[in-house]
mmCIF file of C-alpha atoms in Angstrom:
data_model
loop_
_atom_site.group_PDB
_atom_site.id
_atom_site.type_symbol
_atom_site.label_atom_id
_atom_site.label_comp_id
_atom_site.label_asym_id
_atom_site.label_seq_id
_atom_site.Cartn_x
_atom_site.Cartn_y
_atom_site.Cartn_z
ATOM 1 C CA MET A 1 0.000 0.000 0.000
ATOM 2 C CA GLU A 2 2.748 2.434 1.003
ATOM 3 C CA ASN A 3 4.619 1.698 -2.172
ATOM 4 C CA LYS A 4 1.610 2.605 -4.207
ATOM 5 C CA LYS A 5 1.237 5.874 -2.343
ATOM 6 C CA GLN A 6 4.932 6.707 -2.857
ATOM 7 C CA ALA A 7 4.746 5.925 -6.533
ATOM 8 C CA VAL A 8 1.942 8.415 -6.832
ATOM 9 C CA LEU A 9 3.978 11.235 -5.290
ATOM 10 C CA SER A 10 4.703 13.794 -7.959
ATOM 11 C CA LYS A 11 8.134 15.157 -8.844
ATOM 12 C CA GLY A 12 7.293 18.518 -7.438
ATOM 13 C CA ILE A 13 6.524 17.145 -4.006
ATOM 14 C CA LEU A 14 9.655 14.986 -3.957
ATOM 15 C CA GLU A 15 11.783 18.050 -4.720
ATOM 16 C CA MET A 16 10.633 19.710 -1.496
ATOM 17 C CA LYS A 17 13.163 19.978 1.316
ATOM 18 C CA PHE A 18 11.394 17.805 3.897
ATOM 19 C CA MET A 19 10.877 14.975 1.341
ATOM 20 C CA LYS A 20 14.609 14.319 0.972
ATOM 21 C CA LYS A 21 14.555 10.875 2.604
ATOM 22 C CA THR A 22 11.509 9.708 0.714
ATOM 23 C CA LYS A 23 13.041 10.922 -2.513
ATOM 24 C CA GLU A 24 16.159 8.812 -1.969
ATOM 25 C CA LYS A 25 14.039 5.797 -1.184
ATOM 26 C CA VAL A 26 11.928 6.200 -4.286
ATOM 27 C CA GLN A 27 14.998 6.627 -6.468
ATOM 28 C CA LYS A 28 16.584 3.502 -5.073
ATOM 29 C CA GLU A 29 13.449 1.503 -5.688
ATOM 30 C CA MET A 30 13.322 2.723 -9.250
ATOM 31 C CA GLU A 31 16.945 1.799 -9.873
ATOM 32 C CA ASP A 32 16.436 -1.676 -8.408
ATOM 33 C CA ALA A 33 13.424 -2.265 -10.602
ATOM 34 C CA GLU A 34 15.377 -1.123 -13.671
ATOM 35 C CA GLY A 35 18.304 -3.346 -12.824
ATOM 36 C CA GLN A 36 16.121 -6.383 -12.360
ATOM 37 C CA ALA A 37 14.396 -5.765 -15.664
ATOM 38 C CA MET A 38 17.759 -5.420 -17.418
ATOM 39 C CA TYR A 39 19.409 -8.538 -15.958
ATOM 40 C CA SER A 40 16.438 -10.847 -15.505
ATOM 41 C CA SER A 41 16.882 -12.555 -18.859
ATOM 42 C CA GLU A 42 20.657 -12.949 -18.456
ATOM 43 C CA ILE A 43 20.451 -14.280 -14.902
ATOM 44 C CA THR A 44 18.137 -17.101 -15.815
ATOM 45 C CA ASN A 45 20.368 -18.122 -18.718
ATOM 46 C CA GLU A 46 23.456 -18.052 -16.546
ATOM 47 C CA MET A 47 21.739 -20.094 -13.866
ATOM 48 C CA ARG A 48 20.599 -22.691 -16.339
ATOM 49 C CA ARG A 49 24.152 -23.062 -17.571
ATOM 50 C CA ASN A 50 25.823 -23.207 -14.166
ATOM 51 C CA GLY A 51 23.543 -25.655 -12.389
ATOM 52 C CA ASN A 52 22.738 -25.378 -8.723
ATOM 53 C CA LEU A 53 25.569 -27.323 -7.080
ATOM 54 C CA VAL A 54 28.496 -25.555 -5.475
ATOM 55 C CA PHE A 55 31.777 -27.465 -5.445
ATOM 56 C CA ILE A 56 34.299 -26.625 -2.774
ATOM 57 C CA GLU A 57 37.819 -27.880 -3.315
ATOM 58 C CA THR A 58 39.638 -29.172 -0.306
ATOM 59 C CA SER A 59 42.817 -31.039 0.519
ATOM 60 C CA ILE A 60 43.163 -34.766 1.051
ATOM 61 C CA THR A 61 43.710 -34.062 4.776
ATOM 62 C CA SER A 62 40.093 -33.145 5.307
ATOM 63 C CA CYS A 63 38.792 -35.770 2.870
ATOM 64 C CA LYS A 64 40.393 -38.646 4.732
ATOM 65 C CA ASN A 65 40.323 -37.074 8.202
ATOM 66 C CA LEU A 66 44.085 -37.256 8.560
ATOM 67 C CA ILE A 67 45.702 -36.438 11.887
ATOM 68 C CA ASP A 68 48.367 -33.886 12.752
ATOM 69 C CA GLY A 69 51.675 -35.273 11.544
ATOM 70 C CA ARG A 70 53.879 -34.417 14.517
ATOM 71 C CA LEU A 71 53.985 -37.328 16.916
ATOM 72 C CA SER A 72 56.237 -38.476 19.697
ATOM 73 C CA PHE A 73 56.322 -41.841 21.427
ATOM 74 C CA GLY A 74 57.998 -43.197 24.536
ATOM 75 C CA GLY A 75 58.778 -39.813 26.103
ATOM 76 C CA MET A 76 61.053 -38.617 23.299
ATOM 77 C CA ASN A 77 59.486 -35.147 23.274
ATOM 78 C CA PRO A 78 57.278 -34.595 26.364
ATOM 79 C CA GLU A 79 55.898 -31.303 25.066
ATOM 80 C CA ILE A 80 54.486 -32.923 21.950
ATOM 81 C CA GLU A 81 53.135 -35.836 23.952
ATOM 82 C CA LYS A 82 51.265 -33.438 26.209
ATOM 83 C CA MET A 83 49.596 -31.963 23.128
ATOM 84 C CA MET A 84 48.937 -35.404 21.705
ATOM 85 C CA ALA A 85 47.009 -36.403 24.845
ATOM 86 C CA ASN A 86 44.273 -33.986 23.809
ATOM 87 C CA ASP A 87 43.685 -35.301 20.295
ATOM 88 C CA TYR A 88 45.784 -38.248 19.145
ATOM 89 C CA PHE A 89 45.313 -40.545 22.127
ATOM 90 C CA ARG A 90 41.640 -39.687 22.342
ATOM 91 C CA LEU A 91 41.156 -40.575 18.691
ATOM 92 C CA LEU A 92 43.114 -43.774 19.246
ATOM 93 C CA GLU A 93 40.800 -44.749 22.108
ATOM 94 C CA VAL A 94 37.710 -44.125 20.008
ATOM 95 C CA GLU A 95 39.216 -46.206 17.240
ATOM 96 C CA GLU A 96 39.989 -49.093 19.597
ATOM 97 C CA LYS A 97 36.437 -49.069 20.949
ATOM 98 C CA ARG A 98 35.122 -49.222 17.421
ATOM 99 C CA LYS A 99 37.361 -52.196 16.718
ATOM 100 C CA GLU A 100 36.107 -54.037 19.805
ATOM 101 C CA LYS A 101 32.524 -53.691 18.676
ATOM 102 C CA ASP A 102 33.257 -55.267 15.328
ATOM 103 C CA ILE A 103 33.280 -59.023 14.899
ATOM 104 C CA THR A 104 36.808 -60.396 15.021
ATOM 105 C CA ASP A 105 38.212 -62.334 12.088
ATOM 106 C CA ILE A 106 38.237 -65.607 14.031
ATOM 107 C CA GLU A 107 34.565 -65.279 14.981
ATOM 108 C CA MET A 108 33.721 -64.515 11.387
ATOM 109 C CA ALA A 109 35.637 -67.556 10.177
ATOM 110 C CA GLU A 110 33.917 -69.813 12.704
ATOM 111 C CA GLY A 111 30.493 -68.487 11.871
ATOM 112 C CA TYR A 112 31.138 -68.859 8.184
ATOM 113 C CA SER A 113 32.470 -72.418 8.444
ATOM 114 C CA SER A 114 29.415 -73.517 10.452
ATOM 115 C CA LEU A 115 27.253 -72.016 7.727
ATOM 116 C CA VAL A 116 29.202 -73.931 5.081
ATOM 117 C CA ASN A 117 28.644 -77.148 7.045
ATOM 118 C CA THR A 118 24.888 -76.649 7.368
ATOM 119 C CA MET A 119 24.598 -75.777 3.708
ATOM 120 C CA GLY A 120 26.771 -78.766 2.830
ATOM 121 C CA LYS A 121 24.470 -81.095 4.748
ATOM 122 C CA LYS A 122 21.582 -79.994 2.576
ATOM 123 C CA PHE A 123 23.325 -81.196 -0.549
ATOM 124 C CA THR A 124 24.565 -84.548 0.707
ATOM 125 C CA CYS A 125 22.118 -87.277 -0.243
ATOM 126 C CA SER A 126 20.540 -89.449 2.405
ATOM 127 C CA LYS A 127 22.793 -92.428 1.686
ATOM 128 C CA ASP A 128 25.926 -90.401 2.292
ATOM 129 C CA LYS A 129 24.412 -89.103 5.478
ATOM 130 C CA GLN A 130 23.766 -92.580 6.779
ATOM 131 C CA VAL A 131 27.287 -93.658 5.979
ATOM 132 C CA LYS A 132 28.688 -90.579 7.672
ATOM 133 C CA GLN A 133 26.479 -91.050 10.697
ATOM 134 C CA SER A 134 27.460 -94.672 11.079
ATOM 135 C CA LYS A 135 31.100 -93.675 10.768
ATOM 136 C CA ALA A 136 30.604 -91.020 13.384
ATOM 137 C CA LYS A 137 28.934 -93.522 15.699
ATOM 138 C CA HIS A 138 31.785 -95.920 15.117
ATOM 139 C CA ARG A 139 34.264 -93.229 16.012
ATOM 140 C CA LEU A 140 32.296 -92.361 19.118
ATOM 141 C CA LYS A 141 32.331 -95.945 20.227
ATOM 142 C CA LYS A 142 36.043 -96.142 19.659
ATOM 143 C CA GLU A 143 36.635 -93.012 21.661
ATOM 144 C CA SER A 144 34.493 -94.188 24.533
ATOM 145 C CA PHE A 145 36.372 -97.457 24.413
ATOM 146 C CA TYR A 146 39.661 -95.726 24.866
ATOM 147 C CA MET B 1 29.809 -43.098 -15.943
ATOM 148 C CA ALA B 2 31.782 -43.760 -12.765
ATOM 149 C CA ASN B 3 30.661 -45.437 -9.571
ATOM 150 C CA ILE B 4 32.009 -45.099 -6.060
ATOM 151 C CA GLY B 5 34.812 -47.524 -5.219
ATOM 152 C CA GLU B 6 35.632 -48.240 -8.855
ATOM 153 C CA TYR B 7 38.863 -47.493 -10.694
ATOM 154 C CA VAL B 8 38.282 -44.429 -12.843
ATOM 155 C CA TYR B 9 40.170 -42.669 -15.611
ATOM 156 C CA PRO B 10 40.489 -39.010 -16.626
ATOM 157 C CA GLY B 11 37.420 -37.950 -18.577
ATOM 158 C CA ASP B 12 34.984 -40.171 -16.720
ATOM 159 C CA VAL B 13 31.924 -38.420 -15.335
ATOM 160 C CA VAL B 14 30.351 -38.805 -11.895
ATOM 161 C CA LYS B 15 26.597 -38.406 -12.042
ATOM 162 C CA ASN B 16 24.061 -38.165 -9.201
ATOM 163 C CA VAL B 17 26.413 -36.116 -7.049
ATOM 164 C CA LYS B 18 25.278 -35.983 -3.432
ATOM 165 C CA SER B 19 25.204 -32.606 -1.740
ATOM 166 C CA ILE B 20 24.015 -30.799 1.361
ATOM 167 C CA LYS B 21 22.188 -27.521 0.767
ATOM 168 C CA GLY B 22 23.685 -27.478 -2.722
ATOM 169 C CA ILE B 23 27.252 -27.841 -1.489
ATOM 170 C CA THR B 24 29.579 -30.695 -2.412
ATOM 171 C CA ILE B 25 33.153 -31.039 -1.203
ATOM 172 C CA ILE B 26 35.683 -32.366 -3.685
ATOM 173 C CA GLY B 27 39.218 -33.495 -3.054
ATOM 174 C CA PRO B 28 42.129 -34.028 -5.427
ATOM 175 C CA GLY B 29 41.557 -35.457 -8.899
ATOM 176 C CA LEU B 30 38.101 -34.001 -9.502
ATOM 177 C CA ARG B 31 36.682 -30.884 -11.079
ATOM 178 C CA GLN B 32 33.331 -29.538 -12.131
ATOM 179 C CA ASN B 33 32.172 -30.801 -15.505
ATOM 180 C CA GLU B 34 31.721 -27.753 -17.727
ATOM 181 C CA GLU B 35 29.363 -29.421 -20.175
ATOM 182 C CA ASN B 36 26.957 -30.621 -17.527
ATOM 183 C CA PRO B 37 27.481 -28.415 -14.483
ATOM 184 C CA ASN B 38 25.817 -30.630 -11.884
ATOM 185 C CA THR B 39 28.246 -33.480 -12.502
ATOM 186 C CA LEU B 40 31.911 -34.042 -11.740
ATOM 187 C CA CYS B 41 34.685 -34.693 -14.220
ATOM 188 C CA ILE B 42 37.628 -36.866 -13.248
ATOM 189 C CA SER B 43 41.106 -35.528 -13.943
ATOM 190 C CA GLN B 44 43.281 -38.248 -12.434
ATOM 191 C CA ALA B 45 43.331 -42.038 -12.668
ATOM 192 C CA GLY B 46 42.584 -43.809 -9.409
ATOM 193 C CA LYS B 47 39.897 -45.098 -7.098
ATOM 194 C CA LEU B 48 36.828 -42.925 -6.685
ATOM 195 C CA CYS B 49 36.126 -42.498 -2.978
ATOM 196 C CA PHE B 50 33.125 -41.025 -1.201
ATOM 197 C CA ARG B 51 32.527 -40.179 2.432
ATOM 198 C CA GLU B 52 29.153 -39.327 3.933
ATOM 199 C CA PRO B 53 27.597 -36.891 3.574
ATOM 200 C CA ASN B 54 29.041 -34.973 0.598
ATOM 201 C CA THR B 55 32.776 -35.528 0.067
ATOM 202 C CA TYR B 56 34.319 -36.986 -3.094
ATOM 203 C CA TRP B 57 37.967 -37.586 -3.949
ATOM 204 C CA ILE B 58 40.306 -39.743 -5.996
ATOM 205 C CA GLU B 59 42.905 -42.032 -4.496
ATOM 206 C CA GLY B 60 45.587 -42.537 -7.086
ATOM 207 C CA LYS B 61 49.290 -43.136 -7.197
ATOM 208 C CA ARG B 62 50.238 -39.541 -7.637
ATOM 209 C CA HIS B 63 53.846 -38.682 -6.827
ATOM 210 C CA ARG B 64 53.705 -34.946 -7.325
ATOM 211 C CA TYR B 65 52.616 -32.786 -4.454
ATOM 212 C CA ILE B 66 50.115 -30.058 -5.302
ATOM 213 C CA PRO B 67 49.741 -27.560 -2.457
ATOM 214 C CA LYS B 68 46.283 -27.107 -0.959
ATOM 215 C CA LYS B 69 45.167 -24.629 1.657
ATOM 216 C CA GLY B 70 45.343 -26.014 5.189
ATOM 217 C CA ASP B 71 47.891 -28.748 4.515
ATOM 218 C CA LEU B 72 50.547 -29.411 7.131
ATOM 219 C CA VAL B 73 53.839 -29.728 5.293
ATOM 220 C CA LEU B 74 57.546 -30.191 5.933
ATOM 221 C CA GLY B 75 59.887 -27.879 4.083
ATOM 222 C CA VAL B 76 63.547 -26.965 3.868
ATOM 223 C CA VAL B 77 64.560 -23.315 3.948
ATOM 224 C CA ALA B 78 66.154 -22.595 0.576
ATOM 225 C CA LYS B 79 66.651 -18.843 0.632
ATOM 226 C CA LYS B 80 66.451 -15.884 2.949
ATOM 227 C CA ALA B 81 64.951 -12.904 1.196
ATOM 228 C CA GLY B 82 64.622 -9.942 3.522
ATOM 229 C CA ASP B 83 61.557 -10.358 5.727
ATOM 230 C CA SER B 84 60.495 -13.551 4.040
ATOM 231 C CA LEU B 85 61.904 -17.057 3.696
ATOM 232 C CA LYS B 86 61.668 -19.228 0.611
ATOM 233 C CA VAL B 87 60.875 -22.782 1.598
ATOM 234 C CA ASP B 88 61.123 -25.871 -0.596
ATOM 235 C CA ILE B 89 58.000 -27.955 0.094
ATOM 236 C CA GLY B 90 58.289 -30.184 -2.943
ATOM 237 C CA SER B 91 55.815 -28.248 -5.074
ATOM 238 C CA ALA B 92 56.551 -26.606 -8.405
ATOM 239 C CA GLU B 93 57.429 -23.333 -6.726
ATOM 240 C CA PHE B 94 59.073 -22.378 -3.447
ATOM 241 C CA ALA B 95 56.645 -21.363 -0.728
ATOM 242 C CA ALA B 96 56.940 -18.023 1.033
ATOM 243 C CA LEU B 97 57.166 -17.931 4.805
ATOM 244 C CA PRO B 98 57.176 -14.457 6.358
ATOM 245 C CA MET B 99 59.551 -13.968 9.294
ATOM 246 C CA LEU B 100 56.618 -12.559 11.288
ATOM 247 C CA ALA B 101 54.646 -15.794 10.944
ATOM 248 C CA PHE B 102 56.451 -17.376 13.907
ATOM 249 C CA GLU B 103 55.242 -17.306 17.491
ATOM 250 C CA GLY B 104 56.396 -14.205 19.338
ATOM 251 C CA ALA B 105 58.178 -12.722 16.344
ATOM 252 C CA THR B 106 58.253 -8.948 15.908
ATOM 253 C CA LYS B 107 59.952 -6.688 13.408
ATOM 254 C CA LYS B 108 62.848 -6.184 15.831
ATOM 255 C CA GLN B 109 62.965 -9.704 17.216
ATOM 256 C CA LYS B 110 63.097 -12.096 14.330
ATOM 257 C CA PRO B 111 63.265 -15.853 14.775
ATOM 258 C CA ASP B 112 66.593 -17.587 14.337
ATOM 259 C CA VAL B 113 66.167 -19.505 11.091
ATOM 260 C CA GLN B 114 69.056 -20.539 8.856
ATOM 261 C CA VAL B 115 69.146 -21.778 5.281
ATOM 262 C CA GLY B 116 68.812 -25.574 5.401
ATOM 263 C CA ASP B 117 66.590 -25.702 8.490
ATOM 264 C CA VAL B 118 63.601 -28.015 8.366
ATOM 265 C CA ILE B 119 60.265 -26.340 9.049
ATOM 266 C CA TYR B 120 56.876 -27.821 9.873
ATOM 267 C CA ALA B 121 54.255 -25.343 8.723
ATOM 268 C CA ARG B 122 50.674 -24.931 7.593
ATOM 269 C CA LEU B 123 49.731 -23.702 4.140
ATOM 270 C CA LEU B 124 47.907 -20.424 4.488
ATOM 271 C CA SER B 125 47.084 -20.027 0.824
ATOM 272 C CA ALA B 126 47.644 -22.084 -2.288
ATOM 273 C CA HIS B 127 46.491 -20.995 -5.719
ATOM 274 C CA ARG B 128 47.510 -22.090 -9.157
ATOM 275 C CA GLU B 129 48.738 -18.658 -10.160
ATOM 276 C CA MET B 130 50.460 -17.603 -6.956
ATOM 277 C CA GLU B 131 53.301 -18.910 -4.866
ATOM 278 C CA PRO B 132 52.064 -20.860 -1.843
ATOM 279 C CA GLU B 133 52.232 -19.118 1.505
ATOM 280 C CA LEU B 134 53.174 -20.781 4.783
ATOM 281 C CA ILE B 135 52.483 -19.917 8.395
ATOM 282 C CA CYS B 136 53.907 -21.300 11.637
ATOM 283 C CA VAL B 137 51.222 -20.156 14.092
ATOM 284 C CA ASP B 138 47.576 -21.104 14.558
ATOM 285 C CA SER B 139 44.639 -18.715 14.729
ATOM 286 C CA TYR B 140 45.494 -17.895 18.368
ATOM 287 C CA PHE B 141 49.081 -16.915 17.403
ATOM 288 C CA LYS B 142 50.440 -19.957 19.221
ATOM 289 C CA ALA B 143 53.060 -22.176 17.619
ATOM 290 C CA GLY B 144 51.732 -25.487 18.922
ATOM 291 C CA ARG B 145 53.524 -28.184 16.980
ATOM 292 C CA LEU B 146 54.554 -25.936 14.116
ATOM 293 C CA GLY B 147 57.928 -24.266 13.719
ATOM 294 C CA VAL B 148 61.578 -25.029 13.151
ATOM 295 C CA LEU B 149 62.511 -28.633 13.877
ATOM 296 C CA PRO B 150 65.629 -29.553 15.881
ATOM 297 C CA ASN B 151 68.856 -30.050 13.980
ATOM 298 C CA ASP B 152 69.513 -33.633 15.033
ATOM 299 C CA GLY B 153 66.795 -35.385 13.039
ATOM 300 C CA PHE B 154 66.693 -37.005 9.611
ATOM 301 C CA LEU B 155 64.610 -35.883 6.654
ATOM 302 C CA ILE B 156 63.400 -38.629 4.332
ATOM 303 C CA ASN B 157 61.279 -38.470 1.201
ATOM 304 C CA ILE B 158 58.469 -41.019 1.070
ATOM 305 C CA SER B 159 55.510 -41.454 -1.252
ATOM 306 C CA LEU B 160 52.355 -39.392 -0.851
ATOM 307 C CA ASN B 161 50.280 -42.523 -0.457
ATOM 308 C CA LEU B 162 52.387 -43.794 2.418
ATOM 309 C CA THR B 163 52.160 -40.493 4.304
ATOM 310 C CA GLN B 164 48.400 -40.544 3.938
ATOM 311 C CA ARG B 165 48.274 -44.112 5.170
ATOM 312 C CA LEU B 166 50.483 -43.393 8.173
ATOM 313 C CA LEU B 167 48.458 -40.305 9.072
ATOM 314 C CA ASP B 168 45.256 -42.318 9.177
ATOM 315 C CA ILE B 169 44.234 -43.014 12.764
ATOM 316 C CA LYS B 170 43.305 -46.559 11.779
ATOM 317 C CA ASP B 171 46.883 -47.365 10.798
ATOM 318 C CA PRO B 172 48.574 -49.359 13.575
ATOM 319 C CA LEU B 173 52.218 -48.957 12.459
ATOM 320 C CA LEU B 174 53.260 -45.776 14.286
ATOM 321 C CA PRO B 175 51.729 -46.578 17.720
ATOM 322 C CA THR B 176 53.058 -50.144 17.515
ATOM 323 C CA LEU B 177 56.569 -48.895 16.807
ATOM 324 C CA GLY B 178 56.074 -46.395 19.623
ATOM 325 C CA LYS B 179 55.663 -49.235 22.106
ATOM 326 C CA LYS B 180 59.060 -50.620 21.072
ATOM 327 C CA PHE B 181 61.231 -47.509 20.661
ATOM 328 C CA PRO B 182 61.059 -43.965 21.964
ATOM 329 C CA TYR B 183 61.003 -41.806 18.828
ATOM 330 C CA GLU B 184 59.712 -38.570 17.379
ATOM 331 C CA ILE B 185 58.267 -38.313 13.912
ATOM 332 C CA VAL B 186 56.919 -35.471 11.800
ATOM 333 C CA LEU B 187 54.957 -36.349 8.688
ATOM 334 C CA GLY B 188 54.097 -33.710 6.129
ATOM 335 C CA VAL B 189 51.362 -34.434 3.607
ATOM 336 C CA ASN B 190 53.834 -33.333 0.920
ATOM 337 C CA GLY B 191 55.526 -36.724 1.189
ATOM 338 C CA ARG B 192 58.294 -35.852 3.614
ATOM 339 C CA MET B 193 59.143 -37.377 6.926
ATOM 340 C CA TRP B 194 61.405 -36.166 9.694
ATOM 341 C CA LEU B 195 62.558 -38.798 12.126
ATOM 342 C CA ASN B 196 64.540 -38.808 15.335
ATOM 343 C CA ALA B 197 65.211 -41.428 18.009
ATOM 344 C CA LYS B 198 67.568 -41.830 20.935
ATOM 345 C CA GLN B 199 69.958 -44.304 19.319
ATOM 346 C CA ARG B 200 71.307 -44.565 15.827
ATOM 347 C CA LYS B 201 70.342 -48.236 15.771
ATOM 348 C CA ASP B 202 66.720 -47.395 16.528
ATOM 349 C CA ILE B 203 66.599 -44.860 13.717
ATOM 350 C CA LEU B 204 67.831 -47.444 11.234
ATOM 351 C CA THR B 205 65.288 -49.996 12.424
ATOM 352 C CA LEU B 206 62.452 -47.466 12.171
ATOM 353 C CA LEU B 207 63.564 -46.494 8.698
ATOM 354 C CA ARG B 208 63.608 -50.085 7.588
ATOM 355 C CA CYS B 209 60.081 -50.607 8.993
ATOM 356 C CA ILE B 210 58.765 -47.620 7.066
ATOM 357 C CA GLU B 211 60.539 -48.745 3.895
ATOM 358 C CA ALA B 212 58.871 -52.135 4.268
ATOM 359 C CA ALA B 213 55.505 -50.394 4.676
ATOM 360 C CA GLU B 214 56.159 -48.497 1.463
ATOM 361 C CA ALA B 215 56.694 -51.727 -0.442
ATOM 362 C CA ASP B 216 53.227 -53.195 0.102
#
């Protein structure tokens, strides 16, 4: 509504001394409108060409979360080790906890071999099974005998 | 068309790029594809890697170090030029290190740096057209771990891939060696390593361990 009123103000009124601020405002609005009209076609073309993704280049350090390269072990440089306590050793602890949660290789191998056995049983025909079972029984007997 | 985890070649295109609020972070070996702006073009052969949520990079066998802002590098002072030092960090051009970029340095009290000293510094700026600029203080004007390294260590060139592997927190080599020998190591992402231990024998053993790690 206000904009409409301002647009109606005549040049004569805007030239008056007490209308200085309003005059500046109106001029700025007019310039903005002109600028938009001039660039609107170009902006859309540019945008269409450039796409909407912004790519930020960064170093491999931040990509792979690499640590600070200055390290000291076994009390060689106590100052550095004091600084390391804040970041390096903390990161190491987190990493070790993560490792503990994961299944160890041995567990994985055991689990996988049991799976192979159960799947293998499915494919052995009933005759083989009987033979195997009898063999197993035989072995059991032998063992108990010893 | 390139997929994550595959071996890719220069010219391949990554489609369906993931982003957050229209922002995607790209590491070495990638650039924006000019023909189709929402995709990435590969500029280096290697494995295409991705990390949640929006980071892409290429892991190749590059041997040349290209400076990037924020990298922690090891350099050798090559020249003293007035208020600024020229430092060889293994890039195409020497890096500039102002004398005032050390902790506690003033115009009157300059740090004691000689030609040939080894310096551990952070890259403040790195552009294609300009010489890289180094700094030896953090944003609080404290040196921390940066600065001139002691004279009694050894500087060794290793491959970029090995430095990246050793700087990964998941790599067990450095802490395992640390349980055996007391030693100090500085690894710069520009493929340089500074090493010091208490005995000469220990240094040789450590070096041999790291050489063996380089082989596989």
